[in-house]
Amino acid sequence: MADLSLLDNPVWNALTTAHHILGQVRGLAARYQDDISPLAGLAEPTAAALADLAALVPAGRGVGVVSPAALDIPAGDWQVLRAREIDQMVYEALAPQPTAPRPATPLIRLTAADVPDMVDLAKRTEPGPFLDGTIRMGAYYGLRSPDGRLMAMTGQRMRLPGLREVSAVCTDPDFRGRGLALALVSAVAAGITAESETPFLHVKTENEGAKRVYEKLGFRVRRAVHFIVLRRL
């Protein structure tokens, strides 16, 4: 049984355990490599931890900090671009729900050759940051149309002991309404549970439509976490 308390501070716990090779750690702060993800985490919500993070981030660069509590940002090192709560959902079903539709085209494992299309789809649909190196975080899957267009994708982002995040859930606007995201999330969650790990994901608190989709697949809201985007001055 995975220790769900690790999800209270997911980025810090990922970068100091299963994803340590993908990031940098300095004192009380950790961040993913520049080409992988702008996500960062702190061991504790303190000025000392934010000072350690400032030492990891070049001037003018932005980072997204996920934390269990709201951060008090001291003047000097950072500009706050936005701050909000997001809901964290954890998969508690024993198996994927049979209601997930089967798409007409086969699910494919995406590779480095697919990255330009993946980055383009993410830019157009904004599921969250997706960079050239994000694919290194885990397995990503997609569905292509008969003419080769990437219709939808979903994959694995943060990894912690016994826990793996479902992320980059997005569908090209031309192909929405076909249940593609539902099928992809179901398949990715099934793959994670097949490896005896627990899937989790993050979703905007107000996105009730997405949360209903995830609930159909066996996810439940565990808690809210804080997300703040900072730019290094």
Short mmCIF file of C-alpha atoms in Angstrom, two decimals:
data_model
loop_
_atom_site.label_atom_id
_atom_site.label_comp_id
_atom_site.label_asym_id
_atom_site.label_seq_id
_atom_site.Cartn_x
_atom_site.Cartn_y
_atom_site.Cartn_z
CA MET A 1 0.00 0.00 0.00
CA ALA A 2 1.48 3.32 -1.06
CA ASP A 3 2.06 6.03 1.52
CA LEU A 4 -0.42 8.67 0.37
CA SER A 5 1.02 11.23 2.79
CA LEU A 6 3.86 11.65 0.29
CA LEU A 7 1.34 13.39 -1.95
CA ASP A 8 0.97 16.26 0.49
CA ASN A 9 4.23 17.59 -0.96
CA PRO A 10 4.49 15.72 -4.28
CA VAL A 11 7.23 17.56 -6.19
CA TRP A 12 9.68 17.62 -3.28
CA ASN A 13 9.04 13.96 -2.53
CA ALA A 14 9.37 12.97 -6.20
CA LEU A 15 12.66 14.81 -6.67
CA THR A 16 14.18 13.42 -3.49
CA THR A 17 13.17 9.82 -4.30
CA ALA A 18 12.13 8.20 -7.59
CA HIS A 19 12.79 11.22 -9.82
CA HIS A 20 16.01 12.42 -8.23
CA ILE A 21 17.97 11.90 -11.47
CA LEU A 22 15.67 14.32 -13.31
CA GLY A 23 16.21 17.33 -11.10
CA GLN A 24 18.37 19.42 -8.85
CA VAL A 25 18.26 19.65 -5.06
CA ARG A 26 19.79 22.39 -2.97
CA GLY A 27 19.16 22.37 0.76
CA LEU A 28 15.42 22.68 1.28
CA ALA A 29 14.48 23.13 -2.40
CA ALA A 30 14.28 20.98 -5.51
CA ARG A 31 13.32 21.58 -9.14
CA TYR A 32 13.14 19.57 -12.35
CA GLN A 33 15.71 20.17 -15.07
CA ASP A 34 14.90 23.11 -17.34
CA ASP A 35 13.93 21.05 -20.39
CA ILE A 36 11.77 18.60 -18.43
CA SER A 37 9.36 20.65 -16.31
CA PRO A 38 9.07 24.01 -14.54
CA LEU A 39 7.78 22.25 -11.40
CA ALA A 40 9.58 22.80 -8.10
CA GLY A 41 9.07 21.79 -4.49
CA LEU A 42 10.18 22.81 -1.01
CA ALA A 43 10.88 20.66 2.03
CA GLU A 44 9.04 23.24 4.12
CA PRO A 45 7.13 26.49 3.40
CA THR A 46 9.80 28.83 4.77
CA ALA A 47 11.91 31.77 3.66
CA ALA A 48 15.01 29.58 3.96
CA ALA A 49 13.55 27.06 1.50
CA LEU A 50 12.61 29.83 -0.94
CA ALA A 51 16.17 31.19 -0.69
CA ASP A 52 17.50 27.74 -1.61
CA LEU A 53 15.11 27.65 -4.57
CA ALA A 54 16.29 31.08 -5.69
CA ALA A 55 19.81 29.68 -5.92
CA LEU A 56 18.54 27.01 -8.35
CA VAL A 57 16.61 29.32 -10.68
CA PRO A 58 18.30 31.78 -13.08
CA ALA A 59 17.07 35.37 -13.20
CA GLY A 60 14.04 35.78 -15.42
CA ARG A 61 13.11 32.09 -15.28
CA GLY A 62 9.73 30.92 -13.98
CA VAL A 63 8.89 27.94 -11.77
CA GLY A 64 5.65 26.40 -10.52
CA VAL A 65 5.80 25.42 -6.85
CA VAL A 66 3.40 22.81 -5.49
CA SER A 67 3.11 22.88 -1.70
CA PRO A 68 0.78 21.60 1.03
CA ALA A 69 0.30 25.12 2.41
CA ALA A 70 0.18 28.62 0.96
CA LEU A 71 3.58 30.29 0.72
CA ASP A 72 4.46 33.68 2.13
CA ILE A 73 6.76 35.07 -0.56
CA PRO A 74 9.35 37.53 0.80
CA ALA A 75 10.20 40.59 -1.25
CA GLY A 76 13.38 40.61 -3.26
CA ASP A 77 13.89 37.31 -5.07
CA TRP A 78 10.52 36.55 -6.63
CA GLN A 79 7.60 37.97 -8.58
CA VAL A 80 4.30 36.14 -8.04
CA LEU A 81 2.61 35.51 -11.39
CA ARG A 82 -0.36 33.53 -10.10
CA ALA A 83 -1.38 31.48 -7.11
CA ARG A 84 -4.29 29.10 -6.58
CA GLU A 85 -5.44 25.83 -5.11
CA ILE A 86 -5.81 22.72 -7.25
CA ASP A 87 -7.47 19.43 -6.37
CA GLN A 88 -5.44 16.26 -6.04
CA MET A 89 -7.26 13.05 -6.97
CA VAL A 90 -6.15 9.49 -6.15
CA TYR A 91 -7.22 6.30 -7.89
CA GLU A 92 -8.96 3.93 -5.51
CA ALA A 93 -10.72 1.48 -7.83
CA LEU A 94 -9.28 -2.02 -7.97
CA ALA A 95 -9.45 -2.03 -11.78
CA PRO A 96 -10.27 0.43 -14.58
CA GLN A 97 -13.99 0.95 -15.02
CA PRO A 98 -15.58 -0.94 -17.93
CA THR A 99 -17.48 2.18 -19.02
CA ALA A 100 -14.37 3.62 -20.70
CA PRO A 101 -14.95 3.56 -24.47
CA ARG A 102 -12.62 1.85 -26.92
CA PRO A 103 -11.32 4.30 -29.52
CA ALA A 104 -11.49 3.28 -33.18
CA THR A 105 -7.75 3.79 -33.62
CA PRO A 106 -5.09 1.93 -31.61
CA LEU A 107 -3.37 3.39 -28.58
CA ILE A 108 0.31 4.05 -29.31
CA ARG A 109 3.32 4.55 -27.04
CA LEU A 110 4.72 7.97 -27.89
CA THR A 111 8.47 8.39 -28.41
CA ALA A 112 10.98 11.17 -28.97
CA ALA A 113 9.89 11.28 -32.62
CA ASP A 114 6.41 12.34 -31.46
CA VAL A 115 7.61 15.16 -29.20
CA PRO A 116 7.04 18.02 -31.71
CA ASP A 117 3.41 16.96 -32.12
CA MET A 118 3.03 16.50 -28.36
CA VAL A 119 4.40 19.96 -27.59
CA ASP A 120 2.15 21.47 -30.26
CA LEU A 121 -0.96 19.74 -28.89
CA ALA A 122 -0.13 20.85 -25.35
CA LYS A 123 0.36 24.47 -26.47
CA ARG A 124 -3.02 24.47 -28.19
CA THR A 125 -4.98 22.80 -25.39
CA GLU A 126 -3.07 23.93 -22.25
CA PRO A 127 -3.28 20.84 -20.02
CA GLY A 128 -0.26 22.17 -18.14
CA PRO A 129 3.38 22.72 -19.08
CA PHE A 130 4.78 20.23 -21.56
CA LEU A 131 8.35 20.70 -22.77
CA ASP A 132 10.70 18.87 -25.10
CA GLY A 133 12.06 16.76 -22.24
CA THR A 134 8.80 16.11 -20.38
CA ILE A 135 8.51 12.72 -22.08
CA ARG A 136 11.47 11.58 -19.95
CA MET A 137 9.27 11.68 -16.84
CA GLY A 138 7.36 8.51 -17.75
CA ALA A 139 5.39 6.65 -20.41
CA TYR A 140 3.14 8.73 -22.67
CA TYR A 141 0.44 7.39 -24.97
CA GLY A 142 -1.59 8.89 -27.76
CA LEU A 143 -4.16 8.33 -30.48
CA ARG A 144 -3.59 9.39 -34.07
CA SER A 145 -6.20 9.95 -36.76
CA PRO A 146 -6.05 8.05 -40.06
CA ASP A 147 -4.25 11.05 -41.61
CA GLY A 148 -1.63 10.98 -38.84
CA ARG A 149 -2.75 13.86 -36.63
CA LEU A 150 -2.21 13.47 -32.89
CA MET A 151 -5.81 13.53 -31.66
CA ALA A 152 -5.18 13.10 -27.93
CA MET A 153 -2.52 12.12 -25.42
CA THR A 154 -2.03 11.29 -21.77
CA GLY A 155 0.95 10.06 -19.80
CA GLN A 156 2.89 9.84 -16.57
CA ARG A 157 4.52 12.83 -14.93
CA MET A 158 5.69 12.83 -11.29
CA ARG A 159 6.81 9.55 -9.76
CA LEU A 160 7.09 8.83 -6.04
CA PRO A 161 7.55 5.52 -4.20
CA GLY A 162 4.46 3.48 -5.07
CA LEU A 163 2.75 6.46 -6.72
CA ARG A 164 2.65 7.81 -10.26
CA GLU A 165 0.90 10.88 -11.66
CA VAL A 166 -1.41 10.83 -14.67
CA SER A 167 -0.86 14.04 -16.61
CA ALA A 168 -0.97 15.86 -19.98
CA VAL A 169 -4.60 14.84 -20.51
CA CYS A 170 -5.52 16.70 -23.68
CA THR A 171 -7.53 16.32 -26.89
CA ASP A 172 -7.31 18.27 -30.13
CA PRO A 173 -10.48 20.43 -30.37
CA ASP A 174 -11.32 18.81 -33.72
CA PHE A 175 -11.64 15.41 -32.02
CA ARG A 176 -13.41 16.23 -28.77
CA GLY A 177 -16.61 14.49 -27.74
CA ARG A 178 -15.40 11.03 -28.74
CA GLY A 179 -14.31 9.82 -25.30
CA LEU A 180 -10.63 9.82 -26.25
CA ALA A 181 -9.41 11.35 -22.98
CA LEU A 182 -11.50 8.88 -20.98
CA ALA A 183 -9.99 5.97 -22.88
CA LEU A 184 -6.44 7.26 -22.49
CA VAL A 185 -6.70 8.00 -18.77
CA SER A 186 -8.23 4.58 -18.22
CA ALA A 187 -5.39 2.89 -20.12
CA VAL A 188 -2.64 4.88 -18.37
CA ALA A 189 -4.18 4.23 -14.94
CA ALA A 190 -4.44 0.52 -15.76
CA GLY A 191 -0.78 0.44 -16.73
CA ILE A 192 0.23 2.07 -13.45
CA THR A 193 -1.84 -0.28 -11.32
CA ALA A 194 -0.45 -3.24 -13.28
CA GLU A 195 2.94 -2.25 -11.87
CA SER A 196 1.45 -2.27 -8.33
CA GLU A 197 1.56 1.52 -8.08
CA THR A 198 -1.24 3.97 -7.32
CA PRO A 199 -2.23 6.59 -9.93
CA PHE A 200 -2.94 10.17 -8.90
CA LEU A 201 -3.57 13.40 -10.78
CA HIS A 202 -4.17 17.10 -10.34
CA VAL A 203 -7.08 19.11 -11.73
CA LYS A 204 -8.33 22.65 -11.39
CA THR A 205 -10.77 22.83 -8.49
CA GLU A 206 -13.47 24.46 -10.59
CA ASN A 207 -13.21 21.93 -13.44
CA GLU A 208 -16.18 19.86 -12.40
CA GLY A 209 -16.55 18.28 -15.83
CA ALA A 210 -13.05 16.81 -15.75
CA LYS A 211 -13.49 15.66 -12.16
CA ARG A 212 -16.67 13.81 -13.10
CA VAL A 213 -14.78 12.02 -15.87
CA TYR A 214 -12.03 11.00 -13.45
CA GLU A 215 -14.56 9.87 -10.85
CA LYS A 216 -16.07 7.51 -13.44
CA LEU A 217 -12.67 5.86 -13.66
CA GLY A 218 -12.28 5.42 -9.91
CA PHE A 219 -10.47 8.60 -8.84
CA ARG A 220 -11.54 10.55 -5.76
CA VAL A 221 -10.54 13.99 -4.52
CA ARG A 222 -7.97 13.52 -1.76
CA ARG A 223 -7.14 17.11 -0.87
CA ALA A 224 -6.34 20.53 -2.25
CA VAL A 225 -2.72 21.58 -2.73
CA HIS A 226 -1.33 25.03 -3.40
CA PHE A 227 0.19 25.97 -6.73
CA ILE A 228 2.10 29.21 -7.19
CA VAL A 229 3.94 30.40 -10.29
CA LEU A 230 7.00 32.52 -9.50
CA ARG A 231 9.48 34.39 -11.67
CA ARG A 232 13.03 34.80 -10.39
CA LEU A 233 13.98 38.49 -10.25
#
